[in-house]
Amino acid sequence: MPSMICVAMLVDEPSRAIAAAERARDEGADLVEYRLDTLFAGEGDDAGAAACLEVVARSPLPCIATCRPVYEGGGYEGDDESRFGLFEAMIAADRPPRYIDVEARALRRAPGLRARLAAAIRAAAASAGDDRTRLILSRHDFDRRPPDLFRQLADLRAQPEADVLKIAFRARSLRDNIDVFELLGERDRPTIALAMADTGLLSRVLAPKFGGLLTFASLDAGAATAEGQPTVRDLVELYRFRDVDPATFLYGVVGWPVAHSLSPNIHNAGFEALNHNGVYLPMPVAPEWEHLKATLATLLDFGPLHLAGLSVTIPHKQHLLRFAKEDHTRRWLIDPVAERAGVANTLAISGTDSEGAVYRVMNTDVPAVTGPLAEAIGAEPNAALGGRRIGVLGAGGAARAAALGCFEAGAAVTVFARSAERAHRLAEDIAQGSMLRLGTAAGAPPESRGRIDAKPLDAVSKTPCDVFINCTPIGMSGGDDEHASPLTDAALDAMPPDGVVFDTVYNPPSTPLLRAARQRGLTLVDGVEMFVHQAAAQFHAWTGQPAPVRLFRRVVLESLPPDEREHA
Ligand code: NAP
């Protein structure tokens, strides 16, 4: 049976709940979970119970009726005796719920009630047959992964009256998703297993891959009933939940933070357009090397995950390269550009371990600068950039990719940064790295290399350049310098008429820098172009197919806030 999407909602008033359930149905949900405990707030028990029965009876979708007690993280303050009485009434009603969710802890606390509930379900079965209400026996841990997780599963399995087992716990890291999948692999009856928090998203989206009965979703981003629930729209449209199956390949973006990355939007759209059986997810991994190392090892070791590719972003680009160099248990191929850059942003896995998988590490940021720049100039990179005076603004990761790519294409590069020391270090790194690796497999051909030096940022107006590449966050939406430009008017005025201004900032696509350059008739390259190019190279490495670049660009522009869409 395919996994279902269940929209979970806290019910405050019956008619509003029914309207929300109708919307859930229209957006593609199969099931709705009514958290009915909220109906008792300020109501007497009788009024609350009547409202519960009304909601279940009017539900436009099959439903799970849940009335969570306070001792299990819910809002129901009454005793279990009355709560089980409510369940009995629902089960016996003309339009009973498809499921009721009862906590394993509640059954343990009240063995007498367990017998009553079982009798009510049996009685309903006699009259309703297959339409009878089914019992979900649940365990939750909102704080952590329980240390005795698998014993908890065994306890649940020992309860014969449970039709469905449910275990949900808060993930501490991505690695906890693997426990969820292993737990599902041991199921002896329909099972719901989920990890909460943003690190648990894998367990929610990949439920169909590992045979989970259902996954929970919210109707709106702010209306989740548990941490980390995606919206039903994201599940269906962004993550293509209906297409996920046991053979689906997993991809994702590893970084910290990654919640606002647009990479899931473009890669999932690309997979859909090319009919590639893959899903791409945000994968937050805490900043330290130890976290990246442990997470990557766990994900790579778990074959059934079918991990096929990763985008890797701040702060793990260096860590990925280090992992590839230090891990001797797999066959790694480090692309020369990644080796020379000292950072990598892509992992592509081909084949399986049994047939000798190859783990390829790449840097697609470098060609994502030189490619669009050469296109803007209208020639091949070396012809376009050879001998040109290129000013790179900033000395971070993007600046390193830009400076390396331009240097190796033969340009005369000057790195400008507010920290003269960082600028010099970057320039020296690139020049020396290239010299050190001269004649090695990773070395750039000597004839193509240009020159590189460094200056403080305030020297930019006095240093004529044919091309400027902004690699600082100045002009970025939401940043401290959102309305500022990294270049003075004097620096732009000193550019030749065929000068090019490249802003790597992509939100907004039209930055103050690009607007000022456009006014002067200079050629522009925006950060969307770079973003799309680095993603397109990843997509090609993963699928072997050319990326739908125009689709990527459209998806990025549509995903940015509406008032930021004016294009440079
Ligand atoms: P990073 O490693 O943090 O480097 C940022 C650099 O900008 C540092 O050298 C920093 O100087 C400098 N900087 C920051 N604020 C500044 C200011 N107010 N004035 C002068 N310099 C300033 O970040 P990154 O990864 O290189 O990313 C930089 C920008 O590139 C991002 O904002 C992003 O928009 C863009 N980017 C775009 C793409 C794309 O695909 N389009 C990809 C990667 C990055 P200090 O060293 O002194 O702090």
XYZ file of C-alpha atoms and ligand atoms in Angstrom:
616
model
C 0.000 0.000 0.000
C 1.479 3.421 -0.880
C 2.301 5.672 2.059
C -0.374 8.217 2.851
C -0.167 11.924 3.575
C -1.978 12.854 6.748
C -2.595 16.510 7.532
C -2.447 17.004 11.272
C -4.336 19.861 12.883
C -5.162 21.200 16.312
C -8.939 21.601 16.370
C -10.287 24.749 18.019
C -13.771 24.778 16.519
C -15.593 22.094 14.452
C -16.533 24.153 11.385
C -13.048 25.591 11.008
C -11.582 22.086 11.292
C -13.916 20.776 8.595
C -13.038 23.671 6.276
C -9.323 22.998 6.871
C -9.817 19.285 6.188
C -11.565 20.140 2.901
C -8.542 22.244 1.960
C -6.224 19.374 2.955
C -8.192 17.032 0.687
C -7.997 19.535 -2.198
C -4.236 19.934 -1.734
C -3.700 16.182 -1.981
C -3.901 14.737 1.549
C -5.312 11.220 2.016
C -6.087 11.476 5.671
C -6.495 14.054 8.384
C -5.523 13.800 12.033
C -7.722 15.812 14.366
C -5.992 16.720 17.595
C -9.215 16.938 19.586
C -7.713 17.685 23.008
C -7.728 21.399 22.150
C -11.547 21.277 21.958
C -11.714 20.808 25.716
C -9.973 24.076 26.534
C -12.528 26.165 28.415
C -15.318 23.696 27.573
C -17.011 21.266 29.917
C -16.370 17.604 29.223
C -19.794 17.087 27.654
C -19.555 20.048 25.265
C -16.010 19.061 24.332
C -17.016 15.450 23.677
C -19.998 16.539 21.555
C -17.726 18.766 19.480
C -15.289 15.866 18.978
C -18.046 13.594 17.728
C -19.270 16.330 15.394
C -15.813 16.843 13.842
C -15.302 13.127 13.203
C -18.820 12.686 11.801
C -18.467 15.606 9.366
C -14.908 14.874 8.249
C -14.473 15.095 4.465
C -11.475 12.728 4.680
C -10.901 9.493 6.594
C -9.436 10.561 9.912
C -7.278 9.758 12.880
C -8.945 10.891 16.099
C -6.380 11.866 18.691
C -7.038 13.326 22.117
C -3.599 13.760 23.614
C -3.441 13.948 27.428
C -1.218 16.476 29.163
C 1.134 13.717 30.322
C 1.881 12.914 26.656
C 2.458 16.503 25.504
C -1.204 17.290 24.671
C -3.877 19.531 26.160
C -6.470 17.095 27.563
C -6.661 17.564 31.309
C -9.427 15.076 32.091
C -8.855 11.520 33.244
C -8.259 8.489 31.054
C -11.628 7.033 32.069
C -13.500 9.902 30.348
C -11.063 9.982 27.442
C -11.550 6.280 26.712
C -15.307 6.801 27.039
C -14.996 9.358 24.250
C -13.095 6.855 22.078
C -15.790 4.234 22.693
C -18.480 6.695 21.619
C -16.565 7.567 18.436
C -15.972 3.925 17.534
C -19.674 3.134 17.951
C -20.862 6.162 15.958
C -22.427 5.940 12.481
C -19.376 7.582 10.921
C -16.486 6.380 13.049
C -12.878 7.532 12.620
C -10.640 5.341 10.445
C -8.106 5.286 13.299
C -7.879 6.286 16.909
C -4.450 7.076 18.322
C -3.880 5.885 21.868
C -0.619 6.243 23.726
C 1.130 3.056 24.826
C 1.676 4.776 28.157
C -2.081 5.252 28.647
C -2.746 1.551 28.110
C -0.038 0.674 30.601
C -1.502 3.061 33.179
C -5.020 1.668 32.850
C -5.137 -2.048 31.962
C -8.895 -2.118 32.607
C -9.465 0.515 29.970
C -7.416 -1.482 27.476
C -9.940 -4.357 27.706
C -12.854 -1.935 27.257
C -11.272 -0.367 24.195
C -10.490 -3.742 22.648
C -14.094 -4.833 23.236
C -15.426 -1.655 21.609
C -13.240 -2.241 18.536
C -14.300 -5.894 18.311
C -17.962 -4.928 18.560
C -17.504 -2.353 15.793
C -15.709 -4.949 13.671
C -18.686 -7.259 13.932
C -20.952 -4.665 12.336
C -18.585 -2.568 10.212
C -16.157 -5.268 9.021
C -13.242 -3.747 7.144
C -14.534 -0.247 7.816
C -14.014 -0.651 11.526
C -11.885 1.764 13.445
C -8.271 0.703 13.822
C -6.081 1.278 16.830
C -2.797 3.170 16.471
C -0.620 2.500 19.488
C 1.846 5.356 19.827
C 5.029 6.412 21.596
C 6.469 9.918 21.467
C 9.630 11.488 22.740
C 9.692 15.227 22.088
C 13.165 15.724 23.531
C 15.462 13.125 22.038
C 15.944 9.753 20.428
C 15.036 7.319 23.210
C 18.094 5.277 24.184
C 15.930 2.135 24.217
C 14.243 2.843 20.876
C 14.284 -0.729 19.618
C 13.064 -2.097 22.951
C 10.168 0.364 22.720
C 9.330 -1.067 19.330
C 9.425 -4.585 20.794
C 7.037 -3.455 23.577
C 4.609 -2.047 21.028
C 4.812 -5.193 18.968
C 3.864 -7.233 22.021
C 0.403 -5.569 22.035
C -1.859 -7.752 19.875
C -4.727 -5.272 19.823
C -2.617 -2.622 18.065
C -3.406 -2.497 14.343
C -0.773 0.164 13.697
C 2.404 0.998 15.629
C 3.648 4.572 15.822
C 7.004 5.807 17.115
C 7.964 9.472 16.855
C 10.972 11.066 18.509
C 13.034 14.206 18.196
C 16.075 13.745 15.975
C 19.368 15.024 17.360
C 21.013 14.837 13.962
C 20.497 13.481 10.452
C 21.876 10.174 11.647
C 18.733 9.455 13.664
C 16.804 9.090 10.415
C 18.681 5.874 9.782
C 17.242 4.415 12.995
C 13.783 5.266 11.718
C 14.453 3.426 8.474
C 15.890 0.399 10.274
C 12.897 0.362 12.564
C 10.540 0.392 9.577
C 12.538 -2.466 8.094
C 11.617 -4.585 11.124
C 7.900 -3.855 11.017
C 5.477 -6.746 11.488
C 2.369 -4.653 10.795
C 1.569 -1.179 9.447
C 3.956 1.208 11.163
C 4.446 4.961 11.402
C 8.000 5.927 12.328
C 9.125 9.534 12.205
C 11.898 11.752 13.480
C 10.871 15.270 14.502
C 12.863 18.518 14.012
C 14.368 19.844 10.783
C 17.015 17.125 10.943
C 14.187 14.563 10.722
C 12.812 15.669 7.355
C 14.356 12.636 5.631
C 12.208 10.306 7.708
C 9.064 12.217 6.741
C 9.689 12.486 3.004
C 11.188 9.027 2.585
C 8.335 7.171 4.331
C 7.274 5.603 0.980
C 10.837 4.440 0.323
C 10.976 2.488 3.581
C 7.345 1.365 3.799
C 5.984 3.790 6.423
C 2.181 3.769 6.595
C 1.964 7.542 6.434
C 3.700 10.829 6.953
C 2.272 13.858 8.706
C 2.053 17.278 7.090
C 0.680 20.673 8.038
C -1.602 22.858 5.973
C 0.440 26.020 6.460
C 4.048 26.603 7.410
C 3.143 28.043 10.818
C 0.527 25.407 11.669
C 2.657 22.313 12.275
C 1.520 20.142 15.175
C 5.045 18.759 15.593
C 8.494 20.149 14.917
C 9.733 19.629 11.377
C 6.436 18.781 9.670
C 6.510 19.928 6.041
C 3.418 21.434 4.487
C 1.286 19.158 2.355
C 2.012 21.395 -0.628
C 5.790 21.038 -0.149
C 5.455 17.281 0.229
C 3.433 16.913 -2.952
C 4.896 19.631 -5.176
C 8.439 20.259 -3.954
C 9.465 16.806 -2.726
C 7.198 14.804 -5.096
C 6.148 12.455 -2.304
C 3.858 10.494 -4.637
C 6.820 9.526 -6.808
C 9.069 8.350 -3.978
C 9.421 4.564 -3.986
C 11.938 2.006 -2.694
C 14.254 2.623 -5.681
C 14.313 6.432 -5.368
C 17.805 7.943 -5.216
C 18.485 10.461 -2.466
C 20.243 13.794 -2.989
C 20.534 16.810 -0.757
C 22.257 19.963 0.326
C 24.500 19.627 3.373
C 25.309 22.819 5.251
C 24.447 24.911 8.299
C 21.986 26.516 7.922
C 20.243 25.110 4.825
C 16.581 25.851 5.493
C 16.479 28.740 3.003
C 18.472 27.067 0.244
C 16.853 27.168 -3.182
C 18.727 24.030 -4.272
C 15.811 21.688 -3.372
C 13.512 23.798 -5.539
C 15.646 23.570 -8.647
C 16.942 20.020 -8.390
C 13.544 18.508 -7.603
C 12.024 20.430 -10.514
C 14.856 19.139 -12.713
C 14.315 15.531 -11.610
C 10.648 15.857 -12.413
C 11.303 17.411 -15.837
C 13.730 14.629 -16.760
C 11.716 11.887 -15.112
C 14.665 10.975 -12.879
C 13.699 8.866 -9.866
C 15.357 11.075 -7.262
C 14.439 13.391 -4.420
C 16.578 16.259 -3.109
C 16.299 17.406 0.519
C 17.824 20.021 2.824
C 20.225 18.247 5.198
C 21.384 20.417 8.095
C 24.657 19.280 9.640
C 26.106 21.210 12.610
C 29.168 23.282 11.675
C 32.025 21.303 13.209
C 34.148 18.830 11.225
C 33.242 15.975 13.616
C 29.561 16.363 12.730
C 30.191 16.294 9.011
C 32.496 13.311 9.362
C 30.098 11.246 11.479
C 27.031 12.149 9.414
C 28.596 11.469 6.054
C 30.006 8.131 7.220
C 26.587 7.054 8.533
C 24.712 8.096 5.397
C 27.256 6.496 3.070
C 27.274 3.247 5.058
C 23.501 2.764 4.849
C 23.066 1.209 1.411
C 19.238 1.145 1.327
C 19.272 4.953 1.424
C 20.590 5.002 -2.166
C 22.418 8.253 -1.526
C 23.573 9.357 -4.968
C 24.715 12.947 -4.611
C 25.192 15.918 -2.315
C 25.600 19.637 -2.713
C 27.820 20.846 0.097
C 27.776 24.415 1.266
C 29.018 26.654 4.092
C 30.672 25.620 6.401
C 31.425 22.141 5.058
C 33.132 22.721 1.704
C 36.606 22.148 3.124
C 35.314 19.323 5.289
C 34.072 17.406 2.258
C 37.518 17.501 0.681
C 39.102 16.424 3.946
C 36.659 13.539 4.278
C 37.500 12.346 0.792
C 41.209 12.432 1.601
C 40.979 10.763 5.010
C 38.449 8.029 4.255
C 40.270 4.985 2.944
C 37.284 2.655 2.953
C 35.841 3.930 -0.333
C 37.089 4.736 -3.812
C 37.357 8.515 -4.020
C 38.052 10.587 -7.110
C 38.920 14.190 -6.356
C 38.537 16.463 -9.352
C 41.651 18.586 -10.011
C 39.712 21.859 -9.724
C 38.444 20.900 -6.248
C 41.958 19.872 -5.285
C 43.393 23.190 -6.428
C 40.602 25.230 -4.877
C 41.047 23.449 -1.546
C 37.259 23.261 -1.235
C 34.554 21.098 -2.808
C 30.825 21.661 -3.158
C 29.690 18.438 -4.818
C 29.684 14.717 -4.126
C 28.513 12.383 -6.890
C 28.217 8.663 -6.181
C 27.971 6.198 -9.016
C 27.528 2.446 -8.763
C 26.949 0.473 -5.583
C 29.490 -0.811 -3.103
C 29.069 -4.389 -4.343
C 29.984 -3.353 -7.870
C 32.678 -0.867 -6.780
C 31.035 2.494 -6.167
C 32.971 5.616 -7.106
C 32.725 8.708 -4.907
C 33.561 11.787 -6.950
C 34.256 15.118 -5.290
C 34.007 18.265 -7.386
C 33.979 22.031 -7.251
C 31.297 23.400 -9.565
C 31.553 26.976 -8.198
C 34.716 27.641 -10.206
C 33.267 26.955 -13.678
C 30.042 28.657 -12.506
C 32.029 31.909 -12.392
C 34.205 31.513 -15.461
C 31.468 30.025 -17.676
C 28.893 32.842 -17.363
C 31.662 35.447 -17.418
C 33.038 34.085 -20.681
C 29.500 33.878 -22.071
C 28.938 37.542 -21.215
C 32.148 38.442 -23.016
C 31.211 36.157 -25.901
C 34.156 33.756 -26.137
C 35.624 30.574 -24.639
C 36.905 31.135 -21.035
C 40.621 31.293 -21.817
C 40.134 33.525 -24.842
C 37.642 35.678 -22.957
C 39.540 36.054 -19.698
C 43.186 35.768 -20.777
C 44.983 39.019 -20.037
C 41.896 40.780 -18.638
C 42.193 42.791 -15.446
C 39.729 41.213 -13.046
C 38.958 42.606 -9.606
C 37.540 40.074 -7.135
C 35.821 41.723 -4.158
C 35.972 39.699 -0.930
C 38.245 36.935 0.324
C 35.838 34.157 1.343
C 34.724 30.960 -0.374
C 33.075 32.556 -3.411
C 36.082 34.842 -3.893
C 38.387 31.832 -3.821
C 36.375 30.110 -6.570
C 36.228 33.290 -8.671
C 39.906 34.171 -8.243
C 41.093 30.631 -8.956
C 38.944 30.248 -12.067
C 39.977 33.609 -13.516
C 43.661 33.103 -12.635
C 43.717 29.713 -14.317
C 42.018 31.155 -17.394
C 44.933 33.568 -17.731
C 43.495 36.770 -16.215
C 45.379 39.350 -14.162
C 43.443 39.018 -10.897
C 43.435 41.460 -7.994
C 41.732 40.354 -4.795
C 40.255 43.323 -2.892
C 39.146 42.736 0.683
C 38.525 44.818 3.769
C 41.062 42.612 5.484
C 44.242 43.147 3.484
C 45.750 40.167 5.256
C 42.961 37.795 4.129
C 43.194 39.146 0.601
C 46.953 38.515 0.501
C 46.567 35.056 1.979
C 44.012 34.134 -0.670
C 46.147 35.449 -3.517
C 49.232 33.674 -2.197
C 47.322 30.458 -1.683
C 46.189 30.428 -5.254
C 49.545 31.388 -6.722
C 51.533 29.014 -4.517
C 49.025 26.178 -4.783
C 49.292 26.392 -8.483
C 53.111 26.459 -8.370
C 53.265 23.589 -5.872
C 51.076 21.411 -7.969
C 52.771 22.307 -11.192
C 53.433 19.137 -13.121
C 51.090 17.056 -10.929
C 47.732 15.699 -12.001
C 46.077 18.501 -10.024
C 48.166 21.304 -11.471
C 46.699 23.804 -13.908
C 48.567 23.899 -17.218
C 51.256 26.569 -16.726
C 50.610 28.270 -20.040
C 47.038 29.130 -19.093
C 47.760 30.747 -15.710
C 47.578 34.491 -15.244
C 48.767 36.803 -12.451
C 47.287 37.353 -9.014
C 47.839 39.988 -6.327
C 45.881 41.575 -3.486
C 44.890 45.042 -2.247
C 42.721 46.518 0.469
C 39.126 47.145 -0.578
C 39.480 50.936 -0.438
C 42.123 50.798 -3.188
C 39.521 49.641 -5.666
C 38.805 53.083 -7.200
C 42.476 53.562 -7.995
C 42.918 50.175 -9.676
C 41.426 50.062 -13.177
C 39.701 46.754 -13.962
C 37.907 45.336 -17.013
C 35.787 43.048 -14.859
C 34.611 43.234 -11.261
C 33.207 40.210 -9.438
C 31.469 40.935 -6.152
C 32.009 38.058 -3.738
C 30.937 39.882 -0.576
C 27.384 39.794 0.797
C 27.021 43.549 0.238
C 23.649 44.130 -1.488
C 22.172 40.857 -0.262
C 18.550 40.942 0.842
C 18.187 40.874 4.617
C 21.897 41.557 5.188
C 23.471 44.523 7.010
C 24.403 46.206 3.718
C 21.245 45.393 1.785
C 21.052 48.800 0.073
C 24.769 49.330 -0.405
C 27.128 48.651 -3.294
C 30.671 47.300 -2.834
C 31.944 49.584 -5.641
C 32.101 53.368 -5.624
C 30.806 55.396 -8.587
C 34.434 56.308 -9.346
C 35.428 52.657 -9.723
C 32.534 51.975 -12.086
C 33.183 55.183 -14.053
C 36.796 54.091 -14.601
C 35.740 50.826 -16.311
C 36.072 50.505 -20.091
C 32.817 50.587 -22.119
C 32.973 46.809 -22.656
C 33.541 46.216 -18.924
C 31.655 43.459 -17.093
C 30.187 43.587 -13.588
C 29.371 40.210 -12.016
C 27.523 40.103 -8.715
C 27.495 36.670 -7.067
C 24.681 37.796 -4.732
C 21.474 36.259 -6.098
C 18.871 37.504 -3.682
C 17.861 39.950 -5.042
C 18.874 39.215 -8.638
C 19.094 42.949 -9.243
C 21.452 44.367 -6.613
C 22.378 48.043 -6.099
C 25.745 47.221 -7.739
C 24.129 45.776 -10.860
C 21.684 48.687 -11.099
C 24.539 51.170 -10.972
C 26.476 49.188 -13.607
C 23.430 48.994 -15.854
C 23.053 52.776 -15.742
C 26.568 53.005 -17.177
C 25.845 50.571 -20.010
C 28.226 47.924 -18.666
C 27.652 44.202 -19.289
C 26.049 42.432 -16.326
C 26.151 38.920 -14.898
C 23.925 38.213 -11.916
C 24.264 35.733 -9.061
C 21.309 33.684 -10.340
C 23.453 32.808 -13.342
C 26.233 31.514 -11.088
C 23.803 29.658 -8.856
C 22.156 27.987 -11.839
C 25.484 27.048 -13.436
C 26.949 25.439 -10.312
C 23.707 23.503 -9.835
C 23.569 22.496 -13.502
C 27.055 20.967 -13.288
C 25.978 19.015 -10.194
C 22.823 17.820 -11.895
C 24.838 16.596 -14.858
C 27.313 14.776 -12.615
C 24.454 13.010 -10.812
C 22.123 12.118 -13.668
C 24.445 12.054 -16.679
C 21.958 14.331 -18.422
C 22.225 18.022 -19.268
C 20.373 20.115 -16.694
C 17.250 22.005 -17.765
C 19.005 25.331 -17.215
C 16.113 27.562 -18.270
C 13.810 25.738 -15.898
C 16.391 26.150 -13.107
C 16.576 29.873 -13.730
C 12.795 30.235 -13.772
C 12.415 28.244 -10.552
C 15.030 30.388 -8.774
C 13.375 33.628 -9.862
C 9.935 32.337 -8.861
C 11.241 31.186 -5.485
C 12.664 34.573 -4.540
C 10.384 37.021 -2.698
C 8.066 38.754 -5.227
C 9.297 42.296 -4.641
C 12.847 41.185 -5.349
C 12.164 39.790 -8.809
C 13.013 42.783 -10.932
C 15.810 41.435 -13.053
C 19.029 43.317 -13.723
P 32.258 34.194 3.042
O 33.170 33.030 2.899
O 31.669 34.518 4.348
O 33.059 35.485 2.505
C 32.502 36.758 2.487
C 33.571 37.774 2.188
O 32.936 39.049 2.100
C 34.645 37.872 3.271
O 35.875 38.143 2.685
C 34.177 39.087 4.075
O 35.189 39.795 4.696
C 33.577 39.953 2.996
N 32.609 40.899 3.535
C 31.508 40.620 4.254
N 30.864 41.760 4.550
C 31.574 42.765 4.028
C 31.444 44.185 4.023
N 30.398 44.767 4.607
N 32.383 44.920 3.405
C 33.431 44.322 2.805
N 33.628 42.993 2.778
C 32.716 42.225 3.369
O 31.035 34.031 2.060
P 31.034 33.403 0.582
O 30.638 31.986 0.632
O 32.280 33.746 -0.106
O 29.797 34.181 -0.040
C 29.890 35.560 -0.325
C 28.700 35.978 -1.149
O 28.745 35.314 -2.388
C 27.400 35.568 -0.499
O 26.802 36.670 0.079
C 26.539 35.023 -1.609
O 25.512 35.929 -1.903
C 27.459 34.937 -2.787
N 27.502 33.555 -3.301
C 26.760 33.303 -4.396
C 26.771 32.051 -4.950
C 25.944 31.786 -6.161
O 25.822 30.616 -6.551
N 25.381 32.800 -6.773
C 27.570 31.037 -4.396
C 28.331 31.340 -3.267
C 28.284 32.604 -2.732
P 35.867 39.301 6.064
O 36.735 38.163 5.664
O 36.618 40.488 6.526
O 34.740 38.925 6.954
